[in-house]
Coordinates of C-alpha atoms in Angstrom, one line a residue:
X484 CA 3.5 -27.8 48.1
X485 CA 6.3 -28.5 50.2
X486 CA 7.6 -30.1 52.9
X487 CA 10.4 -29.1 55.0
X488 CA 13.5 -30.4 56.8
X489 CA 14.6 -27.3 59.1
X490 CA 17.3 -29.7 60.6
X491 CA 18.7 -26.2 62.7
X492 CA 15.8 -26.1 65.3
X493 CA 13.1 -25.0 62.8
X494 CA 15.3 -21.2 63.1
X495 CA 15.6 -21.0 59.3
X496 CA 11.8 -22.0 58.0
X497 CA 10.0 -20.9 61.1
X498 CA 8.3 -17.7 59.3
X499 CA 7.2 -20.6 56.5
X500 CA 5.1 -22.6 58.3
X501 CA 1.6 -21.0 57.9
X502 CA 2.1 -20.3 54.3
X503 CA -0.9 -22.4 52.9
X504 CA 1.6 -24.0 50.3
X505 CA 3.5 -26.0 53.5
X506 CA 2.8 -29.1 54.4
X507 CA 5.2 -29.1 57.7
X508 CA 7.9 -27.8 58.8
X509 CA 10.3 -30.2 60.6
X510 CA 12.3 -29.6 63.2
X511 CA 14.0 -32.4 64.2
X512 CA 14.8 -36.3 63.6
X513 CA 11.6 -37.3 65.4
X514 CA 9.7 -34.8 63.1
X515 CA 11.1 -35.4 59.8
X516 CA 10.5 -38.6 60.4
X517 CA 7.1 -38.2 60.8
X518 CA 6.8 -36.1 58.0
X519 CA 8.9 -38.3 55.6
X520 CA 6.4 -41.4 56.3
X521 CA 3.7 -39.7 55.0
X522 CA 5.4 -38.6 52.2
X523 CA 6.1 -42.2 51.2
X524 CA 2.3 -43.0 52.1
X525 CA 1.4 -40.6 49.5
X526 CA 4.2 -41.5 46.8
X527 CA 2.6 -45.7 47.1
X528 CA -0.7 -44.8 46.8
X529 CA -0.1 -42.3 43.9
X530 CA 2.2 -45.1 42.6
X531 CA -0.9 -47.5 43.0
X532 CA -3.4 -45.5 41.1
X533 CA -0.8 -44.7 38.4
X534 CA -0.3 -48.3 37.7
X535 CA -4.0 -49.3 38.6
X536 CA -4.9 -46.9 36.0
X537 CA -1.8 -47.4 33.0
X538 CA -0.8 -44.0 34.0
X539 CA 3.5 -43.6 32.8
X540 CA 4.2 -40.5 35.3
X541 CA 2.8 -36.6 36.4
X542 CA 3.1 -35.5 32.9
X543 CA 0.7 -38.2 31.2
X544 CA -1.4 -37.6 34.0
X545 CA -1.8 -33.8 33.7
X546 CA -1.3 -33.0 37.1
X547 CA 0.9 -29.6 37.1
X548 CA 0.8 -29.7 41.1
X549 CA 4.4 -30.5 42.3
X550 CA 5.6 -31.8 46.2
X551 CA 9.4 -30.1 46.8
X552 CA 10.8 -31.9 49.6
X553 CA 13.6 -29.6 50.9
X554 CA 16.1 -30.8 53.3
X555 CA 18.0 -28.2 55.5
X556 CA 21.5 -29.0 56.9
X557 CA 21.7 -33.1 56.2
X558 CA 24.4 -33.0 58.5
X559 CA 21.8 -33.1 61.0
X560 CA 19.9 -36.3 59.4
X561 CA 23.3 -38.4 58.6
X562 CA 23.4 -41.6 60.5
X563 CA 27.0 -42.2 60.4
X564 CA 28.8 -41.1 63.4
X565 CA 25.4 -41.5 65.0
X566 CA 25.9 -43.7 68.7
X567 CA 22.5 -43.8 70.2
X568 CA 20.6 -47.0 68.9
X569 CA 17.6 -45.5 68.4
X570 CA 18.2 -42.0 67.0
X571 CA 20.5 -43.5 65.0
X572 CA 17.7 -46.2 63.4
X573 CA 15.1 -43.3 63.2
X574 CA 18.1 -41.7 60.6
X575 CA 18.4 -44.4 59.2
X576 CA 14.8 -44.9 58.3
X577 CA 15.1 -41.0 57.7
X578 CA 18.1 -41.4 54.5
X579 CA 16.3 -44.1 52.9
X580 CA 12.7 -42.5 52.4
X581 CA 15.1 -39.6 50.8
X582 CA 17.5 -41.8 48.7
X583 CA 13.1 -43.3 48.0
X584 CA 12.2 -39.8 47.1
X585 CA 15.3 -38.9 44.5
X586 CA 15.1 -42.3 42.8
X587 CA 12.0 -42.9 42.1
X588 CA 9.5 -39.9 43.2
X589 CA 10.0 -37.9 40.2
X590 CA 7.5 -39.1 37.9
X591 CA 5.4 -39.0 40.8
X592 CA 5.6 -35.2 40.8
X593 CA 7.8 -34.8 43.9
X594 CA 11.2 -33.0 44.4
X595 CA 13.8 -33.1 46.7
X596 CA 15.9 -30.2 47.3
X597 CA 18.8 -31.5 49.7
X598 CA 21.7 -28.8 51.5
X599 CA 24.3 -29.1 53.8
X600 CA 27.4 -27.0 54.9
X601 CA 29.5 -30.3 55.6
X602 CA 29.7 -32.0 51.9
X603 CA 31.5 -35.2 52.7
X604 CA 30.2 -38.8 52.2
X605 CA 28.7 -39.3 54.9
X606 CA 26.2 -36.8 55.0
X607 CA 25.6 -36.8 50.9
X608 CA 24.7 -40.5 50.2
X609 CA 25.1 -42.1 47.1
X610 CA 21.7 -42.5 45.9
X611 CA 20.3 -39.0 46.5
X612 CA 23.8 -37.5 44.7
X613 CA 23.8 -39.9 41.7
X614 CA 20.3 -39.0 41.1
X615 CA 20.7 -35.1 41.8
X616 CA 19.8 -33.4 38.3
X617 CA 21.5 -30.7 39.5
X618 CA 23.4 -29.8 41.5
X619 CA 24.3 -26.2 43.5
X620 CA 28.0 -25.6 45.1
X621 CA 29.6 -22.6 46.9
X622 CA 32.6 -22.1 48.0
X623 CA 34.3 -25.0 49.5
X624 CA 37.9 -25.4 51.5
X625 CA 39.5 -28.4 49.9
X626 CA 39.3 -30.0 46.6
X627 CA 38.2 -33.1 47.8
X628 CA 35.2 -31.2 49.4
X629 CA 33.9 -30.0 45.6
X630 CA 34.6 -33.8 44.4
X631 CA 32.4 -35.3 46.5
X632 CA 29.7 -32.5 45.2
X633 CA 30.5 -32.2 42.1
X634 CA 31.9 -35.4 41.0
X635 CA 35.5 -36.6 40.3
X636 CA 38.0 -34.2 39.4
X637 CA 35.9 -31.5 39.8
X638 CA 37.5 -28.8 42.1
X639 CA 36.3 -25.9 40.6
X640 CA 34.1 -25.3 43.9
X641 CA 37.5 -24.9 45.9
X642 CA 38.5 -21.8 43.9
X643 CA 35.7 -19.7 43.7
X644 CA 36.6 -16.2 45.0
X645 CA 35.2 -14.9 48.1
X646 CA 31.7 -13.7 46.7
X647 CA 28.8 -14.1 48.7
X648 CA 26.3 -15.7 46.3
X649 CA 29.6 -17.4 44.2
X650 CA 28.8 -20.7 42.7
X651 CA 29.3 -23.7 40.3
X652 CA 26.1 -24.7 39.1
X653 CA 26.5 -28.2 37.2
X654 CA 24.1 -30.3 34.9
X655 CA 24.7 -31.5 32.2
X656 CA 27.1 -29.1 31.8
X657 CA 28.7 -26.7 34.7
X658 CA 28.4 -23.1 35.1
X659 CA 29.5 -20.3 37.3
X660 CA 26.7 -18.6 39.0
X661 CA 25.8 -15.1 40.8
X662 CA 22.7 -15.8 43.6
X663 CA 20.8 -13.5 44.3
X664 CA 20.9 -12.5 47.9
X665 CA 16.7 -11.9 50.0
X666 CA 16.5 -10.3 53.1
X667 CA 13.5 -10.7 55.7
X668 CA 11.5 -8.0 54.7
X669 CA 11.6 -9.2 51.2
X670 CA 10.5 -12.5 52.3
X671 CA 8.2 -11.2 54.5
X672 CA 6.3 -9.0 52.0
X673 CA 6.4 -12.0 49.3
X674 CA 4.5 -14.3 51.7
X675 CA 2.3 -12.5 53.5
X676 CA -0.3 -13.1 51.2
X677 CA -0.5 -16.3 51.2
X678 CA -0.3 -16.9 55.0
X679 CA -2.9 -18.8 56.4
X680 CA -4.3 -19.8 59.8
X681 CA -5.7 -22.9 60.3
X682 CA -6.5 -26.1 62.3
X683 CA -4.9 -29.3 61.2
X684 CA -8.7 -30.7 61.0
X685 CA -9.2 -28.4 58.1
X686 CA -5.8 -29.4 57.1
X687 CA -6.7 -33.3 56.5
X688 CA -10.1 -32.2 55.3
X689 CA -8.3 -30.1 52.3
X690 CA -5.7 -32.9 51.9
X691 CA -8.4 -35.3 51.8
X692 CA -10.3 -33.6 49.3
X693 CA -7.1 -32.2 47.0
X694 CA -6.0 -36.6 46.6
X695 CA -9.9 -37.4 45.8
X696 CA -9.9 -34.1 43.0
X697 CA -6.3 -35.1 42.1
X698 CA -7.2 -39.1 42.4
X699 CA -10.4 -38.2 39.2
X700 CA -8.4 -36.3 37.2
X701 CA -6.0 -39.1 36.3
X702 CA -9.1 -41.0 35.8
X703 CA -10.0 -38.1 33.4
X704 CA -6.9 -38.0 31.7
X705 CA -6.6 -41.5 30.9
X706 CA -9.9 -42.1 29.5
X707 CA -9.6 -38.9 27.3
X708 CA -5.9 -40.7 25.9

C-alpha cells in the first residue's frame, strides 16, 4: 500500500492516483495532514491490537503487507521559515507525524521514503534522518549539503561525477550506485494493469474489510504460537 505526499502540486505522482495499491495522493499541506492523520490513527489502532495480543511486530504477526509513505519535495512541508501562523501549525503537525512514523512505525509495517531537493537541516528533520535505515543522495553542490544528508565528514555527494542517476547509497556501508531512468511510457505500461476506478464508498468498505481480516490474521498467528 502507498500513501504519497506529492508536494509539487500533484504533478509528479498524479499518474499513480488510480492504482489500486495507492491509498491517497496528497497535493498540498492540507491534504497531506489529512492523509497523515489517517495513518496515525491506523498506526495507533494496530499498536493497541499488537499490545493486547502480545505481538511484537508485523513479522511475528505474519503480516506481509507494508504501507509505504512517500514524501516528494519535503521542503514544501517544512515548518521552518513559514510566516503564516495557521499553515505553520499544519506543517508542524505533519512533521511530528512523519517523525513518529520514522521512529516507531517500522515494527507496525510502515515504511517512510522522505525526499527533498534542498538538503538542509530545516528540510531534513533530525528525527527522520537519525531513524533512516538507508540514504540515497544524488550530486549536491556543497560538501556541507552532503554532510547534512549522509552524516558528518561524508562529502562524497559533492564530488560525484556529472552523470545523471549517479548517487551515494549509504546503510551500514557506503557505495556509489547508478540508478535507472524509467520513461513515462514504461511507467504507464507497468501500472495500467493495476489501475481501477472506484468510488470513495467502495474504498472505505474495502479498507474496513481489510482491517477486519488483518485483525483476525494477527489473532490467528498468536494463537498458533
